[in-house]
Coordinates of N, CA and C and ligand atoms in Angstrom, one line a residue:
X1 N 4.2 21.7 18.6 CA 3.8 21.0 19.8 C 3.6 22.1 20.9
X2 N 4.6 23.4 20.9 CA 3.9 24.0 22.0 C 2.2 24.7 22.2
X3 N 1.8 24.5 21.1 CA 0.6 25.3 20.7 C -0.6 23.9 21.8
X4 N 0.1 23.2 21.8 CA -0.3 22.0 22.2 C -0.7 21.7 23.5
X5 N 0.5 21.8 23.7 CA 1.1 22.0 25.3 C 0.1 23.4 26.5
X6 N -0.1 24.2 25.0 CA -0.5 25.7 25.9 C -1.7 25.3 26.3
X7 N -2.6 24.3 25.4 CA -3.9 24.5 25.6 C -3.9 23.1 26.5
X8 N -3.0 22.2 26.7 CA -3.3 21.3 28.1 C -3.2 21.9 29.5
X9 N -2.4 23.0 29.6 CA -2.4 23.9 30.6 C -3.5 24.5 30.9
X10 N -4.2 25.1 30.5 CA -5.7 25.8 30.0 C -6.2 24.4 30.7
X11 N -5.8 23.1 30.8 CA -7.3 21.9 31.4 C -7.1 22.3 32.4
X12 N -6.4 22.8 33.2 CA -6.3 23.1 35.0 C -7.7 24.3 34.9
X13 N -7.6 24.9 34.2 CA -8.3 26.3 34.3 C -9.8 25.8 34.3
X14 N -11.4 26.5 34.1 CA -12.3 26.2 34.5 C -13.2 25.1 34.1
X15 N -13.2 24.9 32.0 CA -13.6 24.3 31.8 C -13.0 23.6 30.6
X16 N -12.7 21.9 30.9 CA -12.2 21.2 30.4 C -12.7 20.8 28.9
X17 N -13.6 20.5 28.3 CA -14.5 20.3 26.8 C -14.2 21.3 26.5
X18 N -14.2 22.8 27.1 CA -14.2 23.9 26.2 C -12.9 24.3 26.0
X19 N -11.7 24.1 26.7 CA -10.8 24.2 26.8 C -10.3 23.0 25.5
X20 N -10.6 21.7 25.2 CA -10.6 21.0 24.2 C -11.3 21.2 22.6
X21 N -12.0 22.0 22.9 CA -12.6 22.5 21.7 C -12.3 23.6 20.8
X22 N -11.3 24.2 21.5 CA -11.4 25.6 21.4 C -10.6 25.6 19.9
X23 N -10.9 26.2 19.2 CA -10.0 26.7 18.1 C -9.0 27.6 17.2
X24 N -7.9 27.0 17.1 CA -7.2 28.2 16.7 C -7.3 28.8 15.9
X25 N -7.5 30.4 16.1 CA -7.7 31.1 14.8 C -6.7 31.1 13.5
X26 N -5.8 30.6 13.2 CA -5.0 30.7 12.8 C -5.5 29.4 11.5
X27 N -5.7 28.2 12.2 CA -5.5 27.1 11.5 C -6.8 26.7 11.5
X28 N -8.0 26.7 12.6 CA -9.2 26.4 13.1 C -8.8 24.9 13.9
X29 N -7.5 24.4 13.9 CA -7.5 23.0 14.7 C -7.8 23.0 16.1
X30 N -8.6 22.1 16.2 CA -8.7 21.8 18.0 C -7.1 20.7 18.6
X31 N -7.3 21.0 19.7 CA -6.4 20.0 20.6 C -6.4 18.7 19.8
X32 N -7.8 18.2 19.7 CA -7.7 16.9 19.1 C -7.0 17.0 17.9
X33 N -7.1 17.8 17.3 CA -6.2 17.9 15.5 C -5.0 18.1 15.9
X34 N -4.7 19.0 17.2 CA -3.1 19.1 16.8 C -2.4 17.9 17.5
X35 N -3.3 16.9 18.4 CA -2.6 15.9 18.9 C -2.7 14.6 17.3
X36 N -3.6 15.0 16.5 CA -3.6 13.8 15.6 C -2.3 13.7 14.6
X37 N -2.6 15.3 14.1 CA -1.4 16.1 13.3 C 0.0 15.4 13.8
X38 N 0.0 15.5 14.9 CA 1.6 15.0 15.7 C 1.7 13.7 16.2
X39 N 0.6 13.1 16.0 CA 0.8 11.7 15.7 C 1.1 11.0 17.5
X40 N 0.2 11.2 17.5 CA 0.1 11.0 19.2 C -1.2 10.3 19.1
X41 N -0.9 9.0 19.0 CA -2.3 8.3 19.6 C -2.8 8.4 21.1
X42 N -1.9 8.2 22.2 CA -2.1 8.3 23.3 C -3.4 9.4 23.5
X43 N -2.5 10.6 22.9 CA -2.9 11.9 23.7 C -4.7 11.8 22.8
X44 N -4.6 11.5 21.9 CA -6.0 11.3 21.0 C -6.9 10.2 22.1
X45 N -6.4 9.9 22.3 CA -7.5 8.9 23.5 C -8.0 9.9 24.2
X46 N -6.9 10.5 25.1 CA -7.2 11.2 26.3 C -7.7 12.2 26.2
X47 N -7.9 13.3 24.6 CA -8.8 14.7 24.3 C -10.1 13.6 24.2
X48 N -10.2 12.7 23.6 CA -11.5 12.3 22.8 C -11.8 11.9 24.4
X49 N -11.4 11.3 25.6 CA -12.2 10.8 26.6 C -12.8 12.5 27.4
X50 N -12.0 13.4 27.4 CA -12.1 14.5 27.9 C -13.3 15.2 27.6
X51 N -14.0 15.1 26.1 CA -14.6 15.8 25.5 C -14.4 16.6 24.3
X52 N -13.4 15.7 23.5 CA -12.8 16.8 22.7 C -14.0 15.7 21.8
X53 N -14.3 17.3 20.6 CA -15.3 16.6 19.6 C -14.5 16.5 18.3
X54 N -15.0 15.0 18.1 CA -14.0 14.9 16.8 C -14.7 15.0 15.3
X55 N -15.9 15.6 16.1 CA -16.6 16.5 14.3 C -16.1 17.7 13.9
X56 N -15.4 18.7 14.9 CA -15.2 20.2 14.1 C -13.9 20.0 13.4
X57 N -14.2 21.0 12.3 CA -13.4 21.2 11.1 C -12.3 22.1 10.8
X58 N -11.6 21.5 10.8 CA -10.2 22.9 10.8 C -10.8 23.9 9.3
X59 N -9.9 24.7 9.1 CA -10.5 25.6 8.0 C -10.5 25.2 6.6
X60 N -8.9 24.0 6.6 CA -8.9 22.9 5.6 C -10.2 21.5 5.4
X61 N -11.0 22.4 6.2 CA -12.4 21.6 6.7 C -12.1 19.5 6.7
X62 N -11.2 19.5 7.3 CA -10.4 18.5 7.8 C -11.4 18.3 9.3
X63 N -11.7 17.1 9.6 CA -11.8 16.7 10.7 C -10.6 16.0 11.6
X64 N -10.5 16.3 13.2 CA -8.8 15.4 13.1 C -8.5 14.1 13.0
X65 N -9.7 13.3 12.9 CA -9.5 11.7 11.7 C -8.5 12.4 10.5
X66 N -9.6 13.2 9.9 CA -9.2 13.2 8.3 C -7.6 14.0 8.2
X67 N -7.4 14.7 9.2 CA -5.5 15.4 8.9 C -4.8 14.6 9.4
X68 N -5.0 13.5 9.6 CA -3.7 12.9 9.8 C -4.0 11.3 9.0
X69 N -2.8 11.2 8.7 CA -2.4 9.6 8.1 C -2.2 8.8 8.6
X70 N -1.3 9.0 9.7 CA -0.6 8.7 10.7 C -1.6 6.9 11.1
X71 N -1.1 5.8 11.1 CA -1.8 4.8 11.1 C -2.4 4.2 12.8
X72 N -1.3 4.4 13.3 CA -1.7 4.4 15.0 C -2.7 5.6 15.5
X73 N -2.4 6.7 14.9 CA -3.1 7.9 15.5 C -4.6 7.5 14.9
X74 N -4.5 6.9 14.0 CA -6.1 6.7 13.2 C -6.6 5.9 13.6
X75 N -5.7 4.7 14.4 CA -6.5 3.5 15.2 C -6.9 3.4 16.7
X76 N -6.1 4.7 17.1 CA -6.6 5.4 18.2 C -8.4 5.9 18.3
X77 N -8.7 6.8 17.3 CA -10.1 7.5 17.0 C -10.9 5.9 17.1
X78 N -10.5 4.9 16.5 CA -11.2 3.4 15.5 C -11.6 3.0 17.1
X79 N -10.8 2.8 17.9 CA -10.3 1.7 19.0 C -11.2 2.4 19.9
X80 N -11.6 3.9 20.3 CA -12.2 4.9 21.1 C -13.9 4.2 20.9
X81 N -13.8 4.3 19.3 CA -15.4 4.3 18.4 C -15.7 2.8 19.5
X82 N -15.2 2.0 19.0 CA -15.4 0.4 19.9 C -15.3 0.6 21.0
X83 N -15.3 1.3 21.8 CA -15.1 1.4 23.1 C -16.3 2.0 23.5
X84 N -16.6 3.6 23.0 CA -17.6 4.6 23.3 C -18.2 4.8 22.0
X85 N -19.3 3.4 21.5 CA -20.3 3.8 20.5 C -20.6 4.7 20.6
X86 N -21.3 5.8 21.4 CA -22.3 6.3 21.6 C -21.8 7.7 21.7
X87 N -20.7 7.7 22.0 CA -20.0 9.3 22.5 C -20.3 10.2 21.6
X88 N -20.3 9.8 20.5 CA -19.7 10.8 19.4 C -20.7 10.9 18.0
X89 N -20.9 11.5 16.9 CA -21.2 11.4 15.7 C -20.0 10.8 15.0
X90 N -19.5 9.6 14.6 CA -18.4 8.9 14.3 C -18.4 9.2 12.9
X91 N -19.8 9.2 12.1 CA -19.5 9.0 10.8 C -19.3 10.0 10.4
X92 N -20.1 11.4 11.1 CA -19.6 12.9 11.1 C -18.5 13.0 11.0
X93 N -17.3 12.8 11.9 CA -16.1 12.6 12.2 C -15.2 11.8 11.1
X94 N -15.9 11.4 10.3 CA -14.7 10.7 9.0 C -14.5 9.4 9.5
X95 N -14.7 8.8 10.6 CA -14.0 8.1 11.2 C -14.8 6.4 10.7
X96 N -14.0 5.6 10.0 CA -14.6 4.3 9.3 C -15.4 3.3 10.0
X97 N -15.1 3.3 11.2 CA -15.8 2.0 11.8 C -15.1 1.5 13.0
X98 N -15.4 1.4 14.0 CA -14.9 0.7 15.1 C -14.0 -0.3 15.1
X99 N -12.9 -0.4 16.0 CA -12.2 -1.7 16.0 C -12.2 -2.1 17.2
X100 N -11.8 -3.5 17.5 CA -11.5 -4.4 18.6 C -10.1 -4.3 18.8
X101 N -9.4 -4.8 19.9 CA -8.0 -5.3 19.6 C -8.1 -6.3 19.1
X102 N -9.0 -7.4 19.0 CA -9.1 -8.9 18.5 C -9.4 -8.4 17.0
X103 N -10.5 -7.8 16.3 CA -10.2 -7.4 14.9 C -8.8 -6.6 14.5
X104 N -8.4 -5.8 15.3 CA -7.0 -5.2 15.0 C -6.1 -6.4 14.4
X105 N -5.9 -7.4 15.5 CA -5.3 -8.4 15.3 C -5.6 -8.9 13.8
X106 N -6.7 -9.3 13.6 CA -7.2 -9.8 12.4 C -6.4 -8.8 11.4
X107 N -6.9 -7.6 11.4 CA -6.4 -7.2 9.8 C -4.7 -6.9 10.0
X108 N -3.5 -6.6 11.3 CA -2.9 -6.6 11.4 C -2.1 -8.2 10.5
X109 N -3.2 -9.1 10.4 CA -2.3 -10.6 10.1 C -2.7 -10.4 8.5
X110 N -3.9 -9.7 8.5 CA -4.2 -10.1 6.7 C -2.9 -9.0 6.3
X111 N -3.0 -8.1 6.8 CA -2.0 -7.3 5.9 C -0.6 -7.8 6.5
X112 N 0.1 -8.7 7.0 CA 1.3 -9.5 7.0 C 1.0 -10.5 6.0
X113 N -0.3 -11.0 5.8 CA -0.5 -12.1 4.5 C 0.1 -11.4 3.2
X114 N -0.7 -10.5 3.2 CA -0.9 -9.4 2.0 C 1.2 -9.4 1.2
X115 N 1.9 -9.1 2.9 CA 3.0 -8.4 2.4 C 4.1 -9.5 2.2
X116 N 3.6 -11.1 3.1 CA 4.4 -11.9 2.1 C 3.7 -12.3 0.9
X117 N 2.7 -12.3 0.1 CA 2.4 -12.8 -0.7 C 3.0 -11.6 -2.2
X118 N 3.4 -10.4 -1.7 CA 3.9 -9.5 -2.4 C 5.3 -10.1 -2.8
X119 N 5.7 -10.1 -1.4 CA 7.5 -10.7 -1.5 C 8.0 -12.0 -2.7
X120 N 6.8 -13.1 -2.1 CA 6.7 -14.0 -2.8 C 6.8 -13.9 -4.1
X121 N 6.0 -13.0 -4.9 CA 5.7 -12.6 -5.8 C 6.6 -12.0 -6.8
X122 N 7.1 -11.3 -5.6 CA 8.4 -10.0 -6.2 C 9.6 -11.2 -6.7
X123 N 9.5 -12.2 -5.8 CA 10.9 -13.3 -5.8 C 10.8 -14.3 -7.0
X124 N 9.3 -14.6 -7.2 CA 9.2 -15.2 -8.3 C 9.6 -14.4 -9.8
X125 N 9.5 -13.0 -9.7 CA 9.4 -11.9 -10.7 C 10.8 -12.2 -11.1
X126 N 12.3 -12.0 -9.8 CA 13.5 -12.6 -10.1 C 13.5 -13.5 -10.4
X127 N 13.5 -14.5 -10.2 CA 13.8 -15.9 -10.6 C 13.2 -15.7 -12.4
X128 N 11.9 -15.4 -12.5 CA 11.7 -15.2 -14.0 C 12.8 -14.8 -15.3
X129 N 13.4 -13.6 -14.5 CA 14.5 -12.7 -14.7 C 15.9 -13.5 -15.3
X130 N 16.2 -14.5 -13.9 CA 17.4 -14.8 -13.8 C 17.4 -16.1 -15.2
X131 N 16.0 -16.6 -15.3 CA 15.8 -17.4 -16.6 C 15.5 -17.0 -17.9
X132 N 14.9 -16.1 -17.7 CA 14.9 -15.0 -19.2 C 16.2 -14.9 -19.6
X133 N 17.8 -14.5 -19.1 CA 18.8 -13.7 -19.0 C 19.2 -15.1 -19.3
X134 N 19.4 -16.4 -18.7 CA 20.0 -17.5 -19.0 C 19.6 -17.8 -20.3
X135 N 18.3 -17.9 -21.0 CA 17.9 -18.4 -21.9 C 18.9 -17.8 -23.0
X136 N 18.2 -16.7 -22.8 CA 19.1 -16.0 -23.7 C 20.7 -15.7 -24.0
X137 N 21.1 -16.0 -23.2 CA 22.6 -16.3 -23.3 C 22.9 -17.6 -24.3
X138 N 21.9 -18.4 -24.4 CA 22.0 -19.7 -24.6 C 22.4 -19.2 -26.8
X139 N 22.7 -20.9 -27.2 CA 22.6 -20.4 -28.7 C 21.9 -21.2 -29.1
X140 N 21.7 -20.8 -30.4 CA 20.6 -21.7 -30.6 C 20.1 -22.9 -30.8
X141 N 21.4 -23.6 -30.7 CA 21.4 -25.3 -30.4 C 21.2 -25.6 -29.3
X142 N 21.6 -24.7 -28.4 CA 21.6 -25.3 -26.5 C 19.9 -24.5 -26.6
X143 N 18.8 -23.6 -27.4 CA 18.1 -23.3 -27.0 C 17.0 -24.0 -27.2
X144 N 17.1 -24.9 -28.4 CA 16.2 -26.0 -29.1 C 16.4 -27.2 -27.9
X145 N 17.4 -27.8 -27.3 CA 17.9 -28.7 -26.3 C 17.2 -28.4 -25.3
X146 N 17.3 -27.1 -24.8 CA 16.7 -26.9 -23.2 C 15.6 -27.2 -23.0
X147 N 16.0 -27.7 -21.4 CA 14.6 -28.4 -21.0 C 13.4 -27.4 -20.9
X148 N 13.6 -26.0 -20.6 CA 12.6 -25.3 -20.6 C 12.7 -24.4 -21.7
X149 N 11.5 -24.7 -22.9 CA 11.4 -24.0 -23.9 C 11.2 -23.0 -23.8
X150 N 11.7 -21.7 -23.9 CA 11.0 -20.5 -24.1 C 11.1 -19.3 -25.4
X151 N 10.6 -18.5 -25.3 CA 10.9 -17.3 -26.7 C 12.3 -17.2 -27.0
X152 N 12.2 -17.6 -28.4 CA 13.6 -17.6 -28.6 C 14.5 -16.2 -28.8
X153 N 13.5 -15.3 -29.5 CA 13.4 -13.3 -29.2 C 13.4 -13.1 -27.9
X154 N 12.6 -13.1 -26.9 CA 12.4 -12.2 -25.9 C 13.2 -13.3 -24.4
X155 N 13.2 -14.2 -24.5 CA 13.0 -15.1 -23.5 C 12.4 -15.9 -22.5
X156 N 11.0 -15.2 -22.9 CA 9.7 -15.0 -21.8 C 9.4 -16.6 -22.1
X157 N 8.3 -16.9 -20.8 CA 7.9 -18.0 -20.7 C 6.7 -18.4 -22.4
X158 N 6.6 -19.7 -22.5 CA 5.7 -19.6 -23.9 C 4.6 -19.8 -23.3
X159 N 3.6 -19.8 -24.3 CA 2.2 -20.0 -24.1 C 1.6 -21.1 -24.3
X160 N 0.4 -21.6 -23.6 CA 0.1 -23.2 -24.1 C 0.1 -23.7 -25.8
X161 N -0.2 -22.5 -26.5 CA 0.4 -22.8 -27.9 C 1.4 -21.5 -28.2
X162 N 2.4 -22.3 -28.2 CA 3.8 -21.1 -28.8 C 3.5 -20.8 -30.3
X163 N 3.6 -19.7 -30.8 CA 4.2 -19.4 -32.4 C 5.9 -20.4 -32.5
X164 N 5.6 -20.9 -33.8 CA 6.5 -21.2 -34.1 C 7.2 -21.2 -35.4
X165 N 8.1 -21.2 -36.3 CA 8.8 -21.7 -37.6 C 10.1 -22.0 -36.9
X166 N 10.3 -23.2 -38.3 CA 11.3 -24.1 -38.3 C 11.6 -24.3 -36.8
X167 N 12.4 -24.3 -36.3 CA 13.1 -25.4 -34.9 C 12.6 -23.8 -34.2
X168 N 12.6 -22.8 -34.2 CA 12.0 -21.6 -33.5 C 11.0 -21.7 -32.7
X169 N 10.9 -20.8 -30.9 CA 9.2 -21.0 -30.6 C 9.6 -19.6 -29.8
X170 N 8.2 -18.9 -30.0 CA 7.9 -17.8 -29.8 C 6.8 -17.7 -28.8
X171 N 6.9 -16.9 -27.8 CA 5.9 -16.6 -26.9 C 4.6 -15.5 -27.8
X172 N 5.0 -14.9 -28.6 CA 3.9 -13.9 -29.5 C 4.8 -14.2 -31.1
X173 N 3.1 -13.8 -31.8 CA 3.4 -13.2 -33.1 C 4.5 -12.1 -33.6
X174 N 4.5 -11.4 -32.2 CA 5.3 -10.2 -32.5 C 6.7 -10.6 -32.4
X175 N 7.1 -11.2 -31.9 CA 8.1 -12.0 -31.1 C 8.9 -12.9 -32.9
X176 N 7.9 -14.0 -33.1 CA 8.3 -14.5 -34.5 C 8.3 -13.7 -35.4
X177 N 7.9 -12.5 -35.8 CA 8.0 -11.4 -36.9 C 9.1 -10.9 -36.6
X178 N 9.2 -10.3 -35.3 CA 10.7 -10.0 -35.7 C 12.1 -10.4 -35.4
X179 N 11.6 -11.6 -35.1 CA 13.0 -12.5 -35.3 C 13.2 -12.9 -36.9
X180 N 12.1 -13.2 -37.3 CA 12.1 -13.5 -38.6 C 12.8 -12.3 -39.3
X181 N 12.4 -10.9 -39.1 CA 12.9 -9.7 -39.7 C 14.3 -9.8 -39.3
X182 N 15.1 -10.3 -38.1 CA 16.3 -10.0 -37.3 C 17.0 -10.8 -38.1
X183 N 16.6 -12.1 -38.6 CA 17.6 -13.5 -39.0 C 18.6 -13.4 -40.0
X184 N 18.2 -12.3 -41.4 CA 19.2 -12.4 -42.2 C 20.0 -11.5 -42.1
X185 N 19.9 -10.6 -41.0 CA 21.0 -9.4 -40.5 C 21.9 -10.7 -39.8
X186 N 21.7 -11.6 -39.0 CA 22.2 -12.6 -38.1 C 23.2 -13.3 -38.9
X187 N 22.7 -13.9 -40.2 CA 23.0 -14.5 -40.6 C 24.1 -14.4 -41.6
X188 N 24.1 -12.6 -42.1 CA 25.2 -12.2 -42.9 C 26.5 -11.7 -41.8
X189 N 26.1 -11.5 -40.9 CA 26.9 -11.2 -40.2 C 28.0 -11.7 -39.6
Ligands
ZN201 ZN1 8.9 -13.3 -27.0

């Protein structure tokens, strides 16, 4: 950050774009990269309104879209683009496409869709779990009985047509073969 700091001091001095532009020899980052790098949206507004150009290339030939991850700092460059079409070479700059705060909104809700429909998912995964583990606890008279049929080997849910022999139901082939192979170890035992 102080590398940062030095060159906002340098805006007092004569000329401001060029003072934003300038490059470090070391890394080739401009102001704008090292404000993206540190994950400063704010300050990414305020180089990009100044003149900072967000096409030059550090030597990792990174534009400062492209070195940072940082998800705010990247919606900073987006939110700038929707503001000042015209400033910039955008697509030069790496930079995807414009946002609104009203589109922001939008994909901020799809990706809350997104992450309960994961959860949901993940919970149904448990619950699968918690009846796989019961079934199988079961013997094989309480497993023929149960209201929910499943593999009598694995426990998994069956399929619209199960494998089956004698009072047995199998979610696979593989499933009834080797139970069938398991039975008379079972049985001597
Ligand atoms: Zn099975």
């Amino acid at each position: 950050m102080t590398s940062l700091e030095t060159i906002f001091e340098g805006w007092e001095s004569a000329d401001l774009e060029a003072a934003c532009n300038t490059q470090d020899p070391n890394d080739g980052n401009t102001a704008l990269h090292k404000a993206a790098i540190a994950e400063k949206p704010d300050m990414v507004t305020q180089i990009l309104t100044a003149g900072g150009d967000p096409c030059i290339r550090n030597h990792q030939l990174q534009t400062p879209y492209a070195a940072t991850p940082h998800s705010d700092t990247r919606i900073a460059f987006r939110m700038f683009q929707g503001q000042f079409p015209d400033k910039y070479n955008y697509s030069k700059a790496h930079i995807p496409g414009p946002v609104t705060p009203e589109l922001l909104e939008l994909e901020k809700e799809k990706k809350a869709q997104q992450k309960r429909a994961k959860r949901q998912r993940e919970k149904e995964k448990q619950i699968e779990k918690i009846k796989t583990n019961q079934f199988l606890l079961m013997t094989d008279a309480e497993k023929v009985k149960a209201a929910e049929k499943r593999c009598f080997l694995c426990g998994s849910g069956l399929p619209k047509r199960p494998f089956e022999y004698e009072r047995y139901t199998f979610c696979s082939i593989r499933c009834l073969q080797n139970h069938r192979n398991l039975r008379p170890l079972h049985m001597s035992a």
